[in-house]
PDB file of C-alpha atoms in Angstrom:
ATOM      1  CA  ARG A 237      58.333 136.745  95.757  1.00 77.00           C
ATOM      2  CA  ASN A 238      57.803 133.787  93.450  1.00 87.00           C
ATOM      3  CA  ASP A 239      60.699 131.333  93.530  1.00 91.00           C
ATOM      4  CA  ASP A 240      59.750 129.631  90.272  1.00 93.00           C
ATOM      5  CA  TYR A 241      59.503 132.928  88.381  1.00 92.00           C
ATOM      6  CA  ARG A 242      62.854 134.059  89.777  1.00 90.00           C
ATOM      7  CA  ASP A 243      64.481 130.757  88.816  1.00 92.00           C
ATOM      8  CA  LEU A 244      62.880 130.925  85.371  1.00 92.00           C
ATOM      9  CA  ASN A 245      64.492 134.278  84.596  1.00 90.00           C
ATOM     10  CA  ILE A 246      67.907 133.067  85.729  1.00 88.00           C
ATOM     11  CA  GLU A 247      67.590 129.851  83.717  1.00 90.00           C
ATOM     12  CA  PHE A 248      66.305 131.741  80.662  1.00 91.00           C
ATOM     13  CA  THR A 249      69.330 134.047  80.700  1.00 88.00           C
ATOM     14  CA  VAL A 250      71.822 131.198  81.044  1.00 88.00           C
ATOM     15  CA  HIS A 251      70.053 129.090  78.415  1.00 90.00           C
ATOM     16  CA  VAL A 252      70.015 131.880  75.822  1.00 90.00           C
ATOM     17  CA  ILE A 253      73.754 132.441  76.222  1.00 88.00           C
ATOM     18  CA  LYS A 254      74.631 128.740  76.118  1.00 90.00           C
ATOM     19  CA  THR A 255      72.340 128.095  73.157  1.00 91.00           C
ATOM     20  CA  SER A 256      73.772 130.983  71.137  1.00 90.00           C
ATOM     21  CA  GLN A 257      77.332 129.820  71.834  1.00 88.00           C
ATOM     22  CA  THR A 258      76.496 126.271  70.770  1.00 92.00           C
ATOM     23  CA  ILE A 259      74.737 127.359  67.568  1.00 92.00           C
ATOM     24  CA  ASN A 260      77.649 129.632  66.635  1.00 87.00           C
ATOM     25  CA  LEU A 261      80.008 126.641  66.636  1.00 89.00           C
ATOM     26  CA  PHE A 262      78.364 125.429  63.425  1.00 92.00           C
ATOM     27  CA  PRO A 263      78.460 126.811  59.867  1.00 90.00           C
ATOM     28  CA  SER A 264      75.586 129.070  58.839  1.00 89.00           C
ATOM     29  CA  PHE A 265      73.720 126.459  56.794  1.00 92.00           C
ATOM     30  CA  LEU A 266      73.529 124.122  59.822  1.00 93.00           C
ATOM     31  CA  LYS A 267      72.514 126.705  62.423  1.00 92.00           C
ATOM     32  CA  PRO A 268      68.728 126.459  61.861  1.00 90.00           C
ATOM     33  CA  LEU A 269      68.875 122.673  62.192  1.00 91.00           C
ATOM     34  CA  VAL A 270      71.105 122.738  65.293  1.00 91.00           C
ATOM     35  CA  GLY A 271      68.891 125.398  66.844  1.00 88.00           C
ATOM     36  CA  ARG A 272      65.881 123.065  66.735  1.00 87.00           C
ATOM     37  CA  TYR A 273      67.694 120.435  68.787  1.00 87.00           C
ATOM     38  CA  VAL A 274      69.450 122.587  71.401  1.00 88.00           C
ATOM     39  CA  ASN A 275      66.818 125.277  71.852  1.00 86.00           C
ATOM     40  CA  ASN A 276      64.069 124.719  74.422  1.00 84.00           C
ATOM     41  CA  LEU A 277      63.115 128.380  74.818  1.00 86.00           C
ATOM     42  CA  GLU A 278      59.479 127.641  74.039  1.00 89.00           C
ATOM     43  CA  VAL A 279      59.225 125.581  77.236  1.00 91.00           C
ATOM     44  CA  GLN A 280      60.535 128.529  79.247  1.00 92.00           C
ATOM     45  CA  ILE A 281      58.275 130.965  77.410  1.00 93.00           C
ATOM     46  CA  GLN A 282      55.287 128.834  78.354  1.00 95.00           C
ATOM     47  CA  ARG A 283      56.429 128.883  81.989  1.00 94.00           C
ATOM     48  CA  ALA A 284      56.639 132.657  81.826  1.00 95.00           C
ATOM     49  CA  LEU A 285      53.178 132.877  80.270  1.00 95.00           C
ATOM     50  CA  GLY A 286      51.828 130.865  83.171  1.00 95.00           C
ATOM     51  CA  HIS A 287      53.081 133.538  85.571  1.00 95.00           C
ATOM     52  CA  LEU A 288      52.460 136.673  83.528  1.00 95.00           C
ATOM     53  CA  ARG A 289      49.330 135.975  81.492  1.00 96.00           C
ATOM     54  CA  PRO A 290      46.799 136.957  84.223  1.00 95.00           C
ATOM     55  CA  ILE A 291      48.677 140.181  85.056  1.00 94.00           C
ATOM     56  CA  ILE A 292      49.191 141.256  81.448  1.00 95.00           C
ATOM     57  CA  GLN A 293      45.642 140.380  80.433  1.00 95.00           C
ATOM     58  CA  GLU A 294      44.241 142.412  83.322  1.00 93.00           C
ATOM     59  CA  ARG A 295      46.310 145.439  82.239  1.00 93.00           C
ATOM     60  CA  LEU A 296      45.192 145.057  78.624  1.00 93.00           C
ATOM     61  CA  ASP A 297      41.544 144.779  79.649  1.00 93.00           C
ATOM     62  CA  LYS A 298      41.725 147.878  81.843  1.00 91.00           C
ATOM     63  CA  GLU A 299      43.434 149.877  79.110  1.00 89.00           C
ATOM     64  CA  VAL A 300      40.630 148.969  76.698  1.00 88.00           C
ATOM     65  CA  LYS A 301      37.965 149.814  79.259  1.00 88.00           C
ATOM     66  CA  TYR A 302      39.414 152.942  80.894  1.00 88.00           C
ATOM     67  CA  GLY A 303      42.129 154.199  78.532  1.00 85.00           C
ATOM     68  CA  LYS A 304      45.854 154.507  79.181  1.00 83.00           C
ATOM     69  CA  ASN A 305      45.587 156.611  82.330  1.00 82.00           C
ATOM     70  CA  TRP A 306      43.109 154.576  84.349  1.00 81.00           C
ATOM     71  CA  PRO A 307      42.959 155.180  88.125  1.00 82.00           C
ATOM     72  CA  ASP A 308      45.726 153.543  90.220  1.00 85.00           C
ATOM     73  CA  ARG A 309      47.592 152.400  87.109  1.00 87.00           C
ATOM     74  CA  PRO A 310      50.918 150.915  88.322  1.00 87.00           C
ATOM     75  CA  ASN A 311      54.101 152.743  87.356  1.00 84.00           C
ATOM     76  CA  ASP A 312      56.184 149.720  86.428  1.00 87.00           C
ATOM     77  CA  ALA A 313      57.983 148.069  83.518  1.00 88.00           C
ATOM     78  CA  LEU A 314      54.787 146.545  82.126  1.00 91.00           C
ATOM     79  CA  SER A 315      53.092 149.939  81.995  1.00 90.00           C
ATOM     80  CA  TRP A 316      56.144 151.406  80.266  1.00 89.00           C
ATOM     81  CA  LEU A 317      56.044 148.638  77.678  1.00 92.00           C
ATOM     82  CA  LEU A 318      52.365 149.250  77.048  1.00 91.00           C
ATOM     83  CA  ASP A 319      53.017 152.988  76.638  1.00 89.00           C
ATOM     84  CA  HIS A 320      55.514 152.389  73.839  1.00 89.00           C
ATOM     85  CA  ALA A 321      54.089 149.272  72.194  1.00 88.00           C
ATOM     86  CA  GLU A 322      52.477 149.352  68.767  1.00 89.00           C
ATOM     87  CA  GLU A 323      48.901 148.088  68.621  1.00 88.00           C
ATOM     88  CA  ASN A 324      49.978 144.776  67.079  1.00 90.00           C
ATOM     89  CA  GLN A 325      52.431 144.299  69.965  1.00 90.00           C
ATOM     90  CA  LYS A 326      49.798 144.629  72.684  1.00 91.00           C
ATOM     91  CA  ASN A 327      49.211 140.951  73.299  1.00 94.00           C
ATOM     92  CA  VAL A 328      50.154 138.609  76.109  1.00 95.00           C
ATOM     93  CA  ARG A 329      52.860 136.636  74.306  1.00 95.00           C
ATOM     94  CA  ASP A 330      54.641 139.656  72.835  1.00 95.00           C
ATOM     95  CA  LEU A 331      54.717 141.487  76.167  1.00 95.00           C
ATOM     96  CA  THR A 332      55.892 138.335  77.943  1.00 95.00           C
ATOM     97  CA  LEU A 333      58.818 138.026  75.527  1.00 94.00           C
ATOM     98  CA  ARG A 334      59.702 141.669  76.109  1.00 94.00           C
ATOM     99  CA  ILE A 335      59.679 141.220  79.890  1.00 94.00           C
ATOM    100  CA  LEU A 336      61.907 138.153  79.552  1.00 94.00           C
ATOM    101  CA  SER A 337      64.267 140.185  77.362  1.00 92.00           C
ATOM    102  CA  ILE A 338      64.427 143.002  79.914  1.00 91.00           C
ATOM    103  CA  ASN A 339      65.199 140.548  82.690  1.00 90.00           C
ATOM    104  CA  PHE A 340      67.771 138.829  80.462  1.00 89.00           C
ATOM    105  CA  ALA A 341      69.677 142.092  80.158  1.00 84.00           C
ATOM    106  CA  ALA A 342      69.237 143.185  83.767  1.00 82.00           C
ATOM    107  CA  ILE A 343      69.261 140.168  86.033  1.00 79.00           C
ATOM    108  CA  HIS A 344      73.037 139.737  86.303  1.00 79.00           C
ATOM    109  CA  THR A 345      74.332 143.165  85.334  1.00 81.00           C
ATOM    110  CA  THR A 346      72.113 145.062  87.757  1.00 83.00           C
ATOM    111  CA  SER A 347      72.822 142.813  90.726  1.00 84.00           C
ATOM    112  CA  GLN A 348      76.565 142.880  90.025  1.00 86.00           C
ATOM    113  CA  ALA A 349      76.642 146.665  89.673  1.00 89.00           C
ATOM    114  CA  PHE A 350      74.627 147.216  92.848  1.00 91.00           C
ATOM    115  CA  THR A 351      76.732 144.767  94.865  1.00 92.00           C
ATOM    116  CA  GLN A 352      79.975 146.354  93.652  1.00 92.00           C
ATOM    117  CA  ALA A 353      78.643 149.817  94.528  1.00 93.00           C
ATOM    118  CA  LEU A 354      77.908 148.646  98.083  1.00 94.00           C
ATOM    119  CA  PHE A 355      81.439 147.259  98.366  1.00 94.00           C
ATOM    120  CA  ASP A 356      82.908 150.549  97.151  1.00 92.00           C
ATOM    121  CA  LEU A 357      80.766 152.568  99.563  1.00 93.00           C
ATOM    122  CA  ALA A 358      81.877 150.323 102.429  1.00 94.00           C
ATOM    123  CA  ALA A 359      85.513 150.851 101.419  1.00 92.00           C
ATOM    124  CA  ASN A 360      85.052 154.632 100.973  1.00 91.00           C
ATOM    125  CA  GLN A 361      82.582 155.619 103.691  1.00 92.00           C
ATOM    126  CA  SER A 362      83.467 159.313 103.441  1.00 91.00           C
ATOM    127  CA  LEU A 363      81.510 159.344 100.172  1.00 92.00           C
ATOM    128  CA  VAL A 364      78.210 158.408 101.842  1.00 94.00           C
ATOM    129  CA  PRO A 365      77.247 161.882 103.185  1.00 94.00           C
ATOM    130  CA  ILE A 366      78.329 163.561  99.919  1.00 93.00           C
ATOM    131  CA  LEU A 367      76.188 161.273  97.778  1.00 94.00           C
ATOM    132  CA  ARG A 368      73.280 161.367 100.222  1.00 95.00           C
ATOM    133  CA  GLU A 369      73.276 165.177 100.240  1.00 95.00           C
ATOM    134  CA  GLU A 370      73.151 165.295  96.437  1.00 94.00           C
ATOM    135  CA  VAL A 371      70.334 162.748  96.210  1.00 95.00           C
ATOM    136  CA  GLU A 372      68.262 164.433  98.924  1.00 95.00           C
ATOM    137  CA  THR A 373      68.756 167.886  97.379  1.00 95.00           C
ATOM    138  CA  VAL A 374      67.765 166.788  93.881  1.00 94.00           C
ATOM    139  CA  ILE A 375      64.706 164.844  95.055  1.00 94.00           C
ATOM    140  CA  SER A 376      63.643 167.732  97.275  1.00 93.00           C
ATOM    141  CA  ASP A 377      63.816 170.159  94.343  1.00 91.00           C
ATOM    142  CA  ASP A 378      62.612 167.972  91.462  1.00 89.00           C
ATOM    143  CA  GLY A 379      61.083 164.836  92.934  1.00 88.00           C
ATOM    144  CA  TYR A 380      62.095 161.329  91.871  1.00 84.00           C
ATOM    145  CA  SER A 381      61.964 160.942  88.103  1.00 81.00           C
ATOM    146  CA  LYS A 382      64.117 160.103  85.087  1.00 79.00           C
ATOM    147  CA  LEU A 383      64.892 163.807  84.721  1.00 85.00           C
ATOM    148  CA  SER A 384      66.021 164.173  88.326  1.00 89.00           C
ATOM    149  CA  LEU A 385      68.392 161.224  87.951  1.00 89.00           C
ATOM    150  CA  HIS A 386      70.286 163.185  85.295  1.00 90.00           C
ATOM    151  CA  LYS A 387      71.008 165.866  87.899  1.00 92.00           C
ATOM    152  CA  MET A 388      72.713 163.430  90.285  1.00 93.00           C
ATOM    153  CA  VAL A 389      76.114 163.952  88.685  1.00 91.00           C
ATOM    154  CA  LYS A 390      78.179 162.817  91.669  1.00 92.00           C
ATOM    155  CA  LEU A 391      76.163 159.620  92.032  1.00 93.00           C
ATOM    156  CA  ASP A 392      76.489 159.026  88.287  1.00 91.00           C
ATOM    157  CA  SER A 393      80.261 159.518  88.466  1.00 91.00           C
ATOM    158  CA  PHE A 394      80.544 157.207  91.473  1.00 92.00           C
ATOM    159  CA  MET A 395      78.565 154.458  89.731  1.00 92.00           C
ATOM    160  CA  LYS A 396      80.670 154.769  86.572  1.00 89.00           C
ATOM    161  CA  GLU A 397      83.901 154.499  88.552  1.00 90.00           C
ATOM    162  CA  SER A 398      82.558 151.556  90.540  1.00 91.00           C
ATOM    163  CA  GLN A 399      81.628 149.666  87.387  1.00 88.00           C
ATOM    164  CA  ARG A 400      84.881 150.631  85.662  1.00 87.00           C
ATOM    165  CA  LEU A 401      87.032 149.001  88.336  1.00 86.00           C
ATOM    166  CA  GLY A 402      84.553 146.323  89.352  1.00 84.00           C
ATOM    167  CA  THR A 403      84.124 144.767  85.941  1.00 79.00           C
ATOM    168  CA  ALA A 404      83.060 141.138  85.929  1.00 74.00           C
ATOM    169  CA  SER A 405      85.123 140.277  82.850  1.00 80.00           C
ATOM    170  CA  ALA A 406      88.745 140.728  81.830  1.00 84.00           C
ATOM    171  CA  LEU A 407      87.646 141.346  78.236  1.00 85.00           C
ATOM    172  CA  SER A 408      84.924 143.430  76.629  1.00 85.00           C
ATOM    173  CA  MET A 409      83.539 144.170  73.149  1.00 87.00           C
ATOM    174  CA  GLN A 410      84.244 140.653  71.918  1.00 88.00           C
ATOM    175  CA  ARG A 411      83.835 140.501  68.155  1.00 90.00           C
ATOM    176  CA  LYS A 412      84.216 137.847  65.496  1.00 89.00           C
ATOM    177  CA  VAL A 413      86.204 138.895  62.431  1.00 93.00           C
ATOM    178  CA  LEU A 414      84.021 138.426  59.347  1.00 93.00           C
ATOM    179  CA  LYS A 415      86.799 139.091  56.834  1.00 94.00           C
ATOM    180  CA  ASP A 416      90.575 139.561  56.899  1.00 95.00           C
ATOM    181  CA  PHE A 417      91.432 142.980  58.312  1.00 94.00           C
ATOM    182  CA  THR A 418      94.729 144.842  58.367  1.00 94.00           C
ATOM    183  CA  PHE A 419      95.352 147.593  60.930  1.00 91.00           C
ATOM    184  CA  SER A 420      97.367 150.725  60.145  1.00 93.00           C
ATOM    185  CA  ASP A 421     100.474 149.242  61.829  1.00 94.00           C
ATOM    186  CA  GLY A 422     100.328 146.176  59.598  1.00 93.00           C
ATOM    187  CA  THR A 423      98.760 143.798  62.107  1.00 92.00           C
ATOM    188  CA  VAL A 424      96.520 141.315  60.300  1.00 94.00           C
ATOM    189  CA  VAL A 425      93.479 139.740  61.920  1.00 94.00           C
ATOM    190  CA  PRO A 426      92.329 136.710  59.896  1.00 95.00           C
ATOM    191  CA  LYS A 427      88.707 135.951  59.162  1.00 93.00           C
ATOM    192  CA  GLY A 428      87.064 133.726  61.772  1.00 89.00           C
ATOM    193  CA  HIS A 429      89.236 134.885  64.671  1.00 92.00           C
ATOM    194  CA  TYR A 430      87.875 136.649  67.751  1.00 91.00           C
ATOM    195  CA  ILE A 431      89.182 139.927  69.118  1.00 91.00           C
ATOM    196  CA  ALA A 432      88.387 141.851  72.304  1.00 92.00           C
ATOM    197  CA  VAL A 433      89.432 144.860  74.368  1.00 90.00           C
ATOM    198  CA  PRO A 434      91.507 144.011  77.502  1.00 90.00           C
ATOM    199  CA  ASN A 435      89.487 146.321  79.727  1.00 85.00           C
ATOM    200  CA  LEU A 436      90.713 144.836  83.026  1.00 84.00           C
ATOM    201  CA  ALA A 437      94.360 145.503  82.142  1.00 86.00           C
ATOM    202  CA  MET A 438      93.553 148.987  80.832  1.00 84.00           C
ATOM    203  CA  HIS A 439      91.596 150.018  83.906  1.00 83.00           C
ATOM    204  CA  HIS A 440      94.128 148.629  86.384  1.00 83.00           C
ATOM    205  CA  ASP A 441      97.338 150.184  85.069  1.00 82.00           C
ATOM    206  CA  GLU A 442      99.539 152.604  87.057  1.00 80.00           C
ATOM    207  CA  VAL A 443      96.921 155.367  86.945  1.00 74.00           C
ATOM    208  CA  GLY A 444      93.668 153.577  86.237  1.00 76.00           C
ATOM    209  CA  HIS A 445      93.770 151.366  89.336  1.00 79.00           C
ATOM    210  CA  MET A 446      93.029 154.367  91.580  1.00 80.00           C
ATOM    211  CA  PHE A 447      89.395 154.664  92.690  1.00 82.00           C
ATOM    212  CA  LEU A 448      88.398 158.285  92.071  1.00 81.00           C
ATOM    213  CA  ALA A 449      84.692 158.475  92.780  1.00 82.00           C
ATOM    214  CA  PHE A 450      84.198 161.812  91.052  1.00 83.00           C
ATOM    215  CA  ARG A 451      86.515 161.205  88.112  1.00 75.00           C
ATOM    216  CA  ASN A 452      83.581 161.683  85.734  1.00 65.00           C
ATOM    217  CA  ASP A 453      82.179 164.806  87.431  1.00 61.00           C
ATOM    218  CA  ALA A 454      83.849 167.653  85.538  1.00 50.00           C
ATOM    219  CA  LYS A 455      82.917 170.314  88.101  1.00 52.00           C
ATOM    220  CA  THR A 456      84.419 168.322  90.962  1.00 48.00           C
ATOM    221  CA  VAL A 457      87.555 167.462  89.004  1.00 43.00           C
ATOM    222  CA  LEU A 458      88.055 171.146  88.081  1.00 37.00           C
ATOM    223  CA  GLY A 459      87.381 172.262  91.638  1.00 38.00           C
ATOM    224  CA  GLU A 460      84.289 174.295  90.767  1.00 39.00           C
TER     225      GLU A 460
END
């Protein structure tokens, strides 16, 4: 584990969010100018290049020398990016930016989802053998792959229910109104205002507050 690389990804995520919020406080014609003063992403990109350049360059060199399927090629995010990248995207800087973007999207959401799932398993321990049996059966029959994950319907349902009730925010789908809009009931939302869905209230009403691990597994719900 590299502490500086871990800290870099956390700081990059926080900085992108804060920078975008700051820039959006200004009118459109000022945003490019404000962005130059509040944005120090290039410093963080250079830090990332310091960590990733040797690894990415080695992968690129081996792909040129041996082809895509060279012996002992790692099965990781970098290999996946190389598999789907256009030729003009196969360079160290571009791949570094893509890795930063992946970590930006995953670093908080993944850890929060996994932690909440552990809490829900601890609170509902009767689910452990059911989920373990499904996972072991699927892997035994199909191995561990993207396709086999689609067959873990009970695990998928459990994760959905865990994230539904364990949301980290009271609001979701925040949007800025770009022009005056009138709903069918006559409610008017003026331009420039922000609207959102109150997902916490919706998911914790008289019925929604119940944790039903297999709510999203149709066969289980129907008793099949």
